[in-house]
Coordinates of C-alpha atoms and ligand atoms in Angstrom, one line a residue:
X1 CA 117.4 134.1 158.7
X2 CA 120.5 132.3 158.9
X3 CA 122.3 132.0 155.3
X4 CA 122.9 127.9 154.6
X5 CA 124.6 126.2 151.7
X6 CA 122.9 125.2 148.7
X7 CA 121.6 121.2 149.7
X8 CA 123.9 118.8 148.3
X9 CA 127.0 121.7 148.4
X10 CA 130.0 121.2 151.5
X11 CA 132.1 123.8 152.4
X12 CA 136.2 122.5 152.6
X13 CA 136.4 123.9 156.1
X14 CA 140.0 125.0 157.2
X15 CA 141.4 121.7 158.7
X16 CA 140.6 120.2 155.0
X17 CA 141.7 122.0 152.2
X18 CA 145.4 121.1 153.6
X19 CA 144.4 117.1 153.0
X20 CA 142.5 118.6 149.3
X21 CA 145.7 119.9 148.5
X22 CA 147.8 116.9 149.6
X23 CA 146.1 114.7 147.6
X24 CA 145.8 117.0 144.5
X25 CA 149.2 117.3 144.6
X26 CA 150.1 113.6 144.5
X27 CA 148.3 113.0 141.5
X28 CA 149.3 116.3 139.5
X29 CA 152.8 114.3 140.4
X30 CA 151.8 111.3 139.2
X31 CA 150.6 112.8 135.6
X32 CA 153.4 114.2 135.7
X33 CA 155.6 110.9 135.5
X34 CA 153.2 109.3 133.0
X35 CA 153.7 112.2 130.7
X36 CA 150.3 114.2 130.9
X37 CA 149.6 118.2 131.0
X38 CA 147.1 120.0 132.8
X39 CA 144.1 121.5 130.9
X40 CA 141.5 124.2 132.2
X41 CA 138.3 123.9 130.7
X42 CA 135.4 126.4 131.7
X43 CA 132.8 125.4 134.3
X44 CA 130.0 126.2 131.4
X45 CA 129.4 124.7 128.3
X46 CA 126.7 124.6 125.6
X47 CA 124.5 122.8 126.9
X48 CA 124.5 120.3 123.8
X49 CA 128.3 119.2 124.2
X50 CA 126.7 117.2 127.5
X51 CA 123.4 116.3 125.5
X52 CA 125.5 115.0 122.4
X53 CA 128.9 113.9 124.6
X54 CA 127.8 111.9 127.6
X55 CA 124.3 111.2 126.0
X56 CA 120.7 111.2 126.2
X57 CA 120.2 107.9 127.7
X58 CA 122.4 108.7 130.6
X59 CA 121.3 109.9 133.7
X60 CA 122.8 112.8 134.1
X61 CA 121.4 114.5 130.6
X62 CA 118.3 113.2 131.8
X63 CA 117.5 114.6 135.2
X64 CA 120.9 115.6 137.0
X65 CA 122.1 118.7 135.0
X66 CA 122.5 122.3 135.7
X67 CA 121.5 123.2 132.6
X68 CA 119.9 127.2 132.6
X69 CA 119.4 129.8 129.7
X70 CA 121.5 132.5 129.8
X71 CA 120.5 136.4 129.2
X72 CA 121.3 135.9 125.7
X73 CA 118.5 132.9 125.9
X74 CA 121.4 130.2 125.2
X75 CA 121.2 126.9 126.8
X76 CA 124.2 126.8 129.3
X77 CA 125.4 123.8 131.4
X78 CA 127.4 123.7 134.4
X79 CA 129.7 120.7 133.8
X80 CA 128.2 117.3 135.1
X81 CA 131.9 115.5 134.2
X82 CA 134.7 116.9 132.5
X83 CA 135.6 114.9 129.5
X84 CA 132.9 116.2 127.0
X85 CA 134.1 119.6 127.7
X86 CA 137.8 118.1 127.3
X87 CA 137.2 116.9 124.0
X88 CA 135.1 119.9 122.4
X89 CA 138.1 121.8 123.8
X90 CA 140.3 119.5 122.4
X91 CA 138.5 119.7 118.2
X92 CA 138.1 123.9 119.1
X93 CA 141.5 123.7 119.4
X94 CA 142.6 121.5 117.1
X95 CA 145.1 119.4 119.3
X96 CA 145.7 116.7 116.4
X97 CA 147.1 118.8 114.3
X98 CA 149.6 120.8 116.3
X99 CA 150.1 117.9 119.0
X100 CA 151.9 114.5 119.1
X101 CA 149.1 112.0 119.7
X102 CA 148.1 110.6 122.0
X103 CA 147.8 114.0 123.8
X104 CA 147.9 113.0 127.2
X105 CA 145.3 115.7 129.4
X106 CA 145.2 116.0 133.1
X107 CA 142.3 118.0 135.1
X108 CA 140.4 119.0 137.9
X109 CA 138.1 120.7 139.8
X110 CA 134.5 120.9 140.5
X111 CA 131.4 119.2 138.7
X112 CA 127.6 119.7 139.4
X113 CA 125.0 117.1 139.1
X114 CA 121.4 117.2 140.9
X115 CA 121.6 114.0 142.4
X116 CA 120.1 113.1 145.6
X117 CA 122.6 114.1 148.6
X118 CA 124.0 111.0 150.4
X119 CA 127.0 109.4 152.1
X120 CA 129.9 110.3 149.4
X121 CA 127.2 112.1 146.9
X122 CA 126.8 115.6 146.2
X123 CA 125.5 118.1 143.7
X124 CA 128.6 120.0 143.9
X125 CA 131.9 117.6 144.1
X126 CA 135.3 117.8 142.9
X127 CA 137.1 115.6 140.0
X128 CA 140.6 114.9 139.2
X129 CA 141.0 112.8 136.2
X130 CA 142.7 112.4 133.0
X131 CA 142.1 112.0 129.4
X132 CA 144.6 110.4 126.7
X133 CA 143.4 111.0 123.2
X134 CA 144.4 109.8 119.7
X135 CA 145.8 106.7 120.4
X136 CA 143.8 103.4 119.3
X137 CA 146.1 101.0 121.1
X138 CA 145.0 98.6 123.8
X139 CA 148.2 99.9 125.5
X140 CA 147.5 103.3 125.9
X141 CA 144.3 101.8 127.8
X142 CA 146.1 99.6 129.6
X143 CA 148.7 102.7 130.5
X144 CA 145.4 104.4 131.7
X145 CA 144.3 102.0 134.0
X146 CA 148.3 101.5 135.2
X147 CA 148.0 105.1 136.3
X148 CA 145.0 105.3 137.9
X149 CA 145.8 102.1 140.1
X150 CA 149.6 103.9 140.8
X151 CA 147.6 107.1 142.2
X152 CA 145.5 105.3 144.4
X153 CA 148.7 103.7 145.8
X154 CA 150.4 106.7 146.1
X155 CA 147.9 107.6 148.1
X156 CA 148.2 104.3 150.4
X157 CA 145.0 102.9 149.2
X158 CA 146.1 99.5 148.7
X159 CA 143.2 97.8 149.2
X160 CA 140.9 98.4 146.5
X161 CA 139.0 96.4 144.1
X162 CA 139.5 97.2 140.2
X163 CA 136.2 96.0 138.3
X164 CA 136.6 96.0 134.6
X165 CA 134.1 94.9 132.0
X166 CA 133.8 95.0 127.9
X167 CA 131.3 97.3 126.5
X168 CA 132.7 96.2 123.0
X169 CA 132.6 98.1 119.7
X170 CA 129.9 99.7 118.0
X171 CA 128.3 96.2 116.3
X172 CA 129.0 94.1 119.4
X173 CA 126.7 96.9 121.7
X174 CA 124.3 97.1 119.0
X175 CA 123.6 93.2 119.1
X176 CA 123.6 93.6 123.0
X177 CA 121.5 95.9 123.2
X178 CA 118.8 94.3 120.7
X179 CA 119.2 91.2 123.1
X180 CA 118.7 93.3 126.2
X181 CA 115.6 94.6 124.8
X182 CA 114.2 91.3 123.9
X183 CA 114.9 90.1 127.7
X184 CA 113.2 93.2 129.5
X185 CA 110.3 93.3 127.2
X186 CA 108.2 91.1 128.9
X187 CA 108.8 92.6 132.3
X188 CA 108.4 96.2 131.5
X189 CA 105.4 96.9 133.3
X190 CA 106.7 95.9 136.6
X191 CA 109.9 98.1 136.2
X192 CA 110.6 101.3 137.1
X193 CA 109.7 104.5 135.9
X194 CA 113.4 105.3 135.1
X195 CA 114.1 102.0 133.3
X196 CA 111.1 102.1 131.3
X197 CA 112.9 105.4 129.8
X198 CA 116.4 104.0 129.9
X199 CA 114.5 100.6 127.8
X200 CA 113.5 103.2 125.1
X201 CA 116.7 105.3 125.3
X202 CA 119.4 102.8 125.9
X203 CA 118.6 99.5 127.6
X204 CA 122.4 98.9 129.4
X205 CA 121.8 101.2 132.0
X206 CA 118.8 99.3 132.9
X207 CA 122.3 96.8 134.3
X208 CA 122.8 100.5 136.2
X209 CA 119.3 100.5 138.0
X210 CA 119.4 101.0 142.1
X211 CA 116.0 99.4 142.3
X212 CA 116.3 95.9 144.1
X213 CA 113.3 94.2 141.8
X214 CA 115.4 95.6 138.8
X215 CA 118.5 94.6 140.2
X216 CA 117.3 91.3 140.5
X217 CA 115.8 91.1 137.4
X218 CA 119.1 92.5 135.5
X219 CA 120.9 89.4 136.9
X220 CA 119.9 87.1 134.6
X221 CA 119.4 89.2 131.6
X222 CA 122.1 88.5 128.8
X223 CA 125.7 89.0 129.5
X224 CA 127.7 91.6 126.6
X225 CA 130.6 88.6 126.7
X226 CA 128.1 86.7 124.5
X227 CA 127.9 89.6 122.2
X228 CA 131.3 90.8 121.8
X229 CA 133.3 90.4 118.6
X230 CA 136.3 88.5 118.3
X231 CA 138.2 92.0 117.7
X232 CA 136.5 93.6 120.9
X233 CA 137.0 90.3 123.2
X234 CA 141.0 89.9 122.1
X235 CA 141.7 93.8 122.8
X236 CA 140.2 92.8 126.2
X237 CA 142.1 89.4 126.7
X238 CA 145.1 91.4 126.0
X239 CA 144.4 94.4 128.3
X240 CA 144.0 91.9 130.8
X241 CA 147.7 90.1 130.2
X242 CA 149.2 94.0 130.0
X243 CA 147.6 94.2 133.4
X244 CA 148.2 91.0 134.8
X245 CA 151.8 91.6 133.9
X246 CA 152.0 95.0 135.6
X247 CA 150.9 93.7 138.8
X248 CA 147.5 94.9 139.1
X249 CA 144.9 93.0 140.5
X250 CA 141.2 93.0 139.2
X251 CA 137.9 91.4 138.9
X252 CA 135.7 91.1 136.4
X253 CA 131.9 92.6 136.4
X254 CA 129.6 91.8 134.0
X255 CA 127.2 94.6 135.5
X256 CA 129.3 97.5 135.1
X257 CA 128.2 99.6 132.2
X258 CA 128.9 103.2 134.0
X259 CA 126.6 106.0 133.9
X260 CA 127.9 107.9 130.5
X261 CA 127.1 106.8 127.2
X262 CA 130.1 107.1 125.4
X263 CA 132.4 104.3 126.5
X264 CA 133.1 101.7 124.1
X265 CA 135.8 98.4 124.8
X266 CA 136.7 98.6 128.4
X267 CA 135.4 100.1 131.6
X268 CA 136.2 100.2 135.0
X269 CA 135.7 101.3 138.2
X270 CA 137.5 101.3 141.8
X271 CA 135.3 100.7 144.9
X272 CA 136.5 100.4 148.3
X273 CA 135.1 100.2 151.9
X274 CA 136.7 102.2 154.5
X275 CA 138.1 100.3 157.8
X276 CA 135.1 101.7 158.9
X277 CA 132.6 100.0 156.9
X278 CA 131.9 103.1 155.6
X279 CA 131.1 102.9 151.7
X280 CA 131.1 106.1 150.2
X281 CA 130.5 104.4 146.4
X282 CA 133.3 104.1 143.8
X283 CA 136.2 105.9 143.9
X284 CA 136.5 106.8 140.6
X285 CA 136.3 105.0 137.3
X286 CA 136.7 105.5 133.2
X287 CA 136.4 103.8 130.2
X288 CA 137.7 103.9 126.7
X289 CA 135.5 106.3 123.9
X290 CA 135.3 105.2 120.6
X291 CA 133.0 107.6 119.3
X292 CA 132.9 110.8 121.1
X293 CA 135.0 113.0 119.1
X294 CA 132.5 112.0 115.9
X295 CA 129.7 112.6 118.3
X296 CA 131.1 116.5 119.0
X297 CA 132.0 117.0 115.3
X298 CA 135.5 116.0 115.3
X299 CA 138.0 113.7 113.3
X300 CA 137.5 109.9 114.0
X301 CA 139.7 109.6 117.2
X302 CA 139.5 107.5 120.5
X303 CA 140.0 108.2 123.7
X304 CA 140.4 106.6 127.1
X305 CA 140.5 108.3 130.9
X306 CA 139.2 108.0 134.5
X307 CA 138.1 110.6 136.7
X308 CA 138.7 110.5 140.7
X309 CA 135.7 111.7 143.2
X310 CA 138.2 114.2 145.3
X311 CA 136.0 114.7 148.3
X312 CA 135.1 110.6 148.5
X313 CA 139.2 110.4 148.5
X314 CA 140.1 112.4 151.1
X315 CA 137.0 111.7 153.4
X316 CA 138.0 107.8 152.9
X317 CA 141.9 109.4 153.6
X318 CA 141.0 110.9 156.7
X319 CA 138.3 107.9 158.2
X320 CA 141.2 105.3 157.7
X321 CA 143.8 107.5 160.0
X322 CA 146.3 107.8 156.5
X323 CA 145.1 111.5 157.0
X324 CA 144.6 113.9 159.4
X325 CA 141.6 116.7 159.4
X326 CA 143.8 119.6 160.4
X327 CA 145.1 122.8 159.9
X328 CA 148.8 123.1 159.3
X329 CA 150.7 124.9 162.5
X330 CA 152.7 127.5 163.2
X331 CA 156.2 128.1 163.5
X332 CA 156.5 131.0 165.8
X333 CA 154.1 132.9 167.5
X334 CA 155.1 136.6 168.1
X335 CA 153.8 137.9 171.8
X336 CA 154.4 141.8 172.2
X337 CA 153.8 143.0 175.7
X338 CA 151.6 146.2 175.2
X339 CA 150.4 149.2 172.2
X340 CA 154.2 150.2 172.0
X341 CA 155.8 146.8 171.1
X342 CA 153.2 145.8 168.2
X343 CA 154.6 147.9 165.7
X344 CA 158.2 146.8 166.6
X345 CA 156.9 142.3 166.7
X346 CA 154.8 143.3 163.3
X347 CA 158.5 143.9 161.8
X348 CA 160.3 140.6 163.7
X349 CA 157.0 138.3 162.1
X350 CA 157.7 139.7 158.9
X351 CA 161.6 139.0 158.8
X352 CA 160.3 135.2 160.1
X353 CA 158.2 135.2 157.7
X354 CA 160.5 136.2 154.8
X355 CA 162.9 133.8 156.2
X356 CA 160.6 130.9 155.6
X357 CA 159.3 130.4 159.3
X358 CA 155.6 130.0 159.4
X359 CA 154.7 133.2 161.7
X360 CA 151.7 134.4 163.4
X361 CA 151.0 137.0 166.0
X362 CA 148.9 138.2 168.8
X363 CA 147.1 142.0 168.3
X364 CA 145.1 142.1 171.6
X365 CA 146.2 143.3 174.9
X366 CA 146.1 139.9 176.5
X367 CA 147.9 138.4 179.8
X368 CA 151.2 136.7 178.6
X369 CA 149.3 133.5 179.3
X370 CA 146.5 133.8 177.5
X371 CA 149.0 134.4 174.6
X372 CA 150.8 131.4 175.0
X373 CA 147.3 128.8 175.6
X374 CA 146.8 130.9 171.7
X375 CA 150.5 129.6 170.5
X376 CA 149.2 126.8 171.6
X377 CA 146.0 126.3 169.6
X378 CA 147.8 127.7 167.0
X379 CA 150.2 124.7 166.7
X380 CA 153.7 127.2 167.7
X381 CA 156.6 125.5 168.5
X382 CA 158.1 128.7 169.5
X383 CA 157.7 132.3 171.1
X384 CA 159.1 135.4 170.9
X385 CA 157.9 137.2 173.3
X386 CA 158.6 141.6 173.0
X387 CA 158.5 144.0 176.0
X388 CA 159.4 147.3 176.4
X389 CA 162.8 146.3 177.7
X390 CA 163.3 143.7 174.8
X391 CA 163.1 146.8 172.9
X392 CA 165.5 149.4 174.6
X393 CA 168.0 146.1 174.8
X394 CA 166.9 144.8 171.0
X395 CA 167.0 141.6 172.7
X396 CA 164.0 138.8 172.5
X397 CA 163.0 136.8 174.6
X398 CA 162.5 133.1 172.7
X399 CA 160.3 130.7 174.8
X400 CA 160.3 127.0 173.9
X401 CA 156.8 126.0 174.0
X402 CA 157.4 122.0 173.7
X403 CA 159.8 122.3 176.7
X404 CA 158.4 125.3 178.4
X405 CA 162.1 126.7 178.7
X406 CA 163.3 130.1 177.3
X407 CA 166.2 132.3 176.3
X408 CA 167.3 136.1 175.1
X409 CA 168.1 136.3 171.7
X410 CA 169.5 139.6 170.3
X411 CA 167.2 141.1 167.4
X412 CA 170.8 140.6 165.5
X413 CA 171.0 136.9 166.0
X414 CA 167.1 136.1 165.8
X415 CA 167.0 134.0 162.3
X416 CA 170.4 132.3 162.7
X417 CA 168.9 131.0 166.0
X418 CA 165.8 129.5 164.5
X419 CA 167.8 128.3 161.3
X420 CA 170.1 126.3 163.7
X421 CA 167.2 125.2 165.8
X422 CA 164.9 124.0 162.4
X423 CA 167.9 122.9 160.6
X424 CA 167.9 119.4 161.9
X425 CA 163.8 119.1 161.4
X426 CA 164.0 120.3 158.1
X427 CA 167.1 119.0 157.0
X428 CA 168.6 122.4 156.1
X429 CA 168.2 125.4 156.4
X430 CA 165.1 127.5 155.3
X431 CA 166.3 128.3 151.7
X432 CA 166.0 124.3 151.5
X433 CA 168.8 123.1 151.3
X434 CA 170.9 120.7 153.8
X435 CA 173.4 122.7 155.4
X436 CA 174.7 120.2 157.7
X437 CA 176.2 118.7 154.6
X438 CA 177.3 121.7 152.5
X439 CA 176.5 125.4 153.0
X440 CA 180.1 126.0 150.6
X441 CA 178.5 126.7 147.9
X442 CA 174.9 127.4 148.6
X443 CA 173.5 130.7 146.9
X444 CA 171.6 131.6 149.9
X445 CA 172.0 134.7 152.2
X446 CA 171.7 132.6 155.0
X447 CA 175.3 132.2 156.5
X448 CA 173.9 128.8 158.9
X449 CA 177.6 128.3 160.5
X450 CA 177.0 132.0 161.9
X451 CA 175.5 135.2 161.4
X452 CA 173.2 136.1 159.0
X453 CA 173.2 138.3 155.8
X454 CA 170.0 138.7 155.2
X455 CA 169.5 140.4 158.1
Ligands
LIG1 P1 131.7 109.5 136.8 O1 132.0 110.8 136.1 O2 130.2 109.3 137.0 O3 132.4 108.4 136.2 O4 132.3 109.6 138.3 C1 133.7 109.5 138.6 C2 133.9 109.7 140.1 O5 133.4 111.0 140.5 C3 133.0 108.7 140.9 O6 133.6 107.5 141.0 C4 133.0 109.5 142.2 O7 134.1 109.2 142.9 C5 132.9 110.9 141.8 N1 131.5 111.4 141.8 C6 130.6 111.2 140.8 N2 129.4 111.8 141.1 C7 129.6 112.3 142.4 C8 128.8 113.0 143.3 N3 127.5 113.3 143.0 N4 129.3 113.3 144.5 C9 130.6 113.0 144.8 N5 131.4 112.4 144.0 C10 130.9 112.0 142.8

């Protein structure tokens, strides 16, 4: 039998992890202009950090973890998100003590929830988020939301929609909740399964429910504005005027609770709709945590981050043409001509290779054309093609594949040729830097006006 992946799992095939990387690298950028550090929490967990952190009620402590014994007959989790872990990381370690607060935490990698497989929905997926903890200003949640809109744009998503909504503090939910309660009561029996649980465990995600009846239904059930405190409703008038201020558009959604208990005060999410129509769900989304760090045994702290789905981005990347599926090319593509000359073009791909040029080469005893229709595939602007007389003459023979024209080269001269010829598409030579407007008093070995020392 064929081996398959696990349902709900996606292999990052070759022509992707390039576009992963690219847009993992933007963002790492991004935190690191706003100040944040990256932190590398394990994959497992206690299994309580989830059941205490992200709650009961939720959905994912619910149904949707990973949650196994272990040989020791410990109750193990594979992370569903990343922030619980974050913050039990962050009390273990005792952060507030040693660090300036709000300690500003960048992450990602991959999270596991049993969720049913679908368009933008897996059971293995990637996050890339951040946390900023130990700070109870409205600013550092407006600052939050600030950076999670400036990655998107970095990323040339312009056109998205930022939903935010009040979840209030602790006696504003309480309140809400009781009136939630009252409102469903009567229609319980018609409900479903799931929201007869989420009535008894915490009634706002019934606002959560996919079901069209209860969708309808949770339309005109109360609305938390109602129920917020004058404390809650001007940190949320103010977040607004910080945002307004910086430029970044929004909406506001009465519905949007999110699916993890902990957020307190504001919420928010990004959706968008591909050019295609496609809708892969929300982009990514976060929420301020009043109570978390109580909830894991910690001091009395608050919180705020967002978390991005990775694979949503870069499939919404790719199906709006800001990003290709491919894998990156070749420079040069090294041809020997026969057993003999193999040994002698594995030593001219290496000294490409150490001299920054992307390098591959062919081992089979192939027809000269067959070698070039595989530089080719491979992306190679160049050839360097190796006979036995190439060898006896140490000269090469360097074939322009984009204009199908070619030249000898001596063995002597080869990397000074390719640094004049990349110069101008790189803007310097390959140490980096721009020789066409210094190489004076550049520390490389690379002498681009003429010879070569590193050879
Ligand atoms: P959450 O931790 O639920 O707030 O999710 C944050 C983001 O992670 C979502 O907006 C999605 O982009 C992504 N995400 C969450 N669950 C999944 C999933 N099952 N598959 C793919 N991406 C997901």
């Amino acid at each position: 039998m064929e081996a398959k992946n696990v349902k709900g799992t996606r292999d990052i095939l070759l022509n992707e992890t390039g576009g992963f990387r690219t847009i993992e690298n933007i963002l790492t950028q991004i935190c690191g202009l706003f100040g944040y550090h990256e932190l590398r929490t394990p994959i497992l967990e206690h299994s309580e950090v989830f059941a205490r952190g992200v709650g009961e009620g939720s959905d994912i402590v619910r149904k949707e973890m990973y949650t196994f014994e272990d040989k020791a007959g410990r109750s193990v989790t594979m992370r569903p998100e990343f922030t619980a872990g974050i913050i039990r990381s962050f009390i273990q370690n005792k952060m507030h003590i040693e660090a300036e607060l709000p300690v500003k935490i960048f992450y990602h990698g991959p999270a596991f929830r049993y969720e049913r497989p679908q368009l933008g929905r897996y059971r293995q997926f990637s996050q890339f988020g951040v946390e900023s903890i130990g700070s109870s200003s409205l600013y550092n949640d407006a600052e939050v939301i600030t950076m999670a809109y400036t990655m998107l744009a970095s990323l040339a998503l312009n056109n998205v929609t930022l939903k935010i909504n009040c979840l209030g503090d602790k006696e504003s939910r309480d309140n809400y909740r009781e009136a939630l309660k009252k409102y469903f009561e009567p229609h319980l029996d018609n409900m479903c399964p799931d929201c007869k649980e989420r009535f008894r465990l915490n009634p706002l995600r019934i606002l959560d429910c996919k079901v069209e009846e209860d969708k309808i239904l949770a339309k005109d059930a109360p609305k938390i504005k109602d129920y917020l405190s004058a404390s809650s409703l001007e940190r949320f008038e103010k977040i607004k005027s910080a945002l307004r201020s910086n430029n970044i558009p929004f909406v506001e959604d009465d519905q949007l609770v999110r699916g993890l208990d902990y957020y307190s005060e504001i919420v928010f999410e990004f959706a968008y709709v591909s050019k295609t129509g496609k809708d892969y769900g929300a982009l990514g989304g976060g929420g301020h945590y009043g109570n978390l760090m109580k909830e894991l045994g910690g001091p009395d702290l608050p919180g705020v981050g967002f978390s991005f789905g990775v694979e949503r981005l870069f499939d919404i990347l790719v199906d709006d043409g800001i990003l290709e599926a491919k894998t990156s090319p070749v420079d040069i593509y090294v041809m020997p001509l026969g057993d003999e000359a193999k040994e002698y073009a594995l030593n001219i791909a290496n000294r490409l290779r150490v001299n920054g040029f992307a390098t591959d080469m062919c081992f089979d005893d192939v027809k000269l054309g067959a070698m070039i229709k595989r530089a080719l595939k491979k992306g190679a602007s160049f050839a360097v093609i190796i006979g036995e007389d190439e060898i006896a003459n140490n000269k090469l023979m360097v074939k322009n594949l984009k204009e199908n024209v070619q030249e000898e080269v001596s063995s002597s001269e080869l990397i000074t040729y390719f640094n004049n010829l990349y110069m101008k598409s790189r803007g310097g030579c390959s140490c980096g830097r721009d020789c066409s407007v210094d190489c004076a008093d550049c520390s490389c070995d690379n002498n681009c006006s003429g010879g070569n020392n590193n050879e």
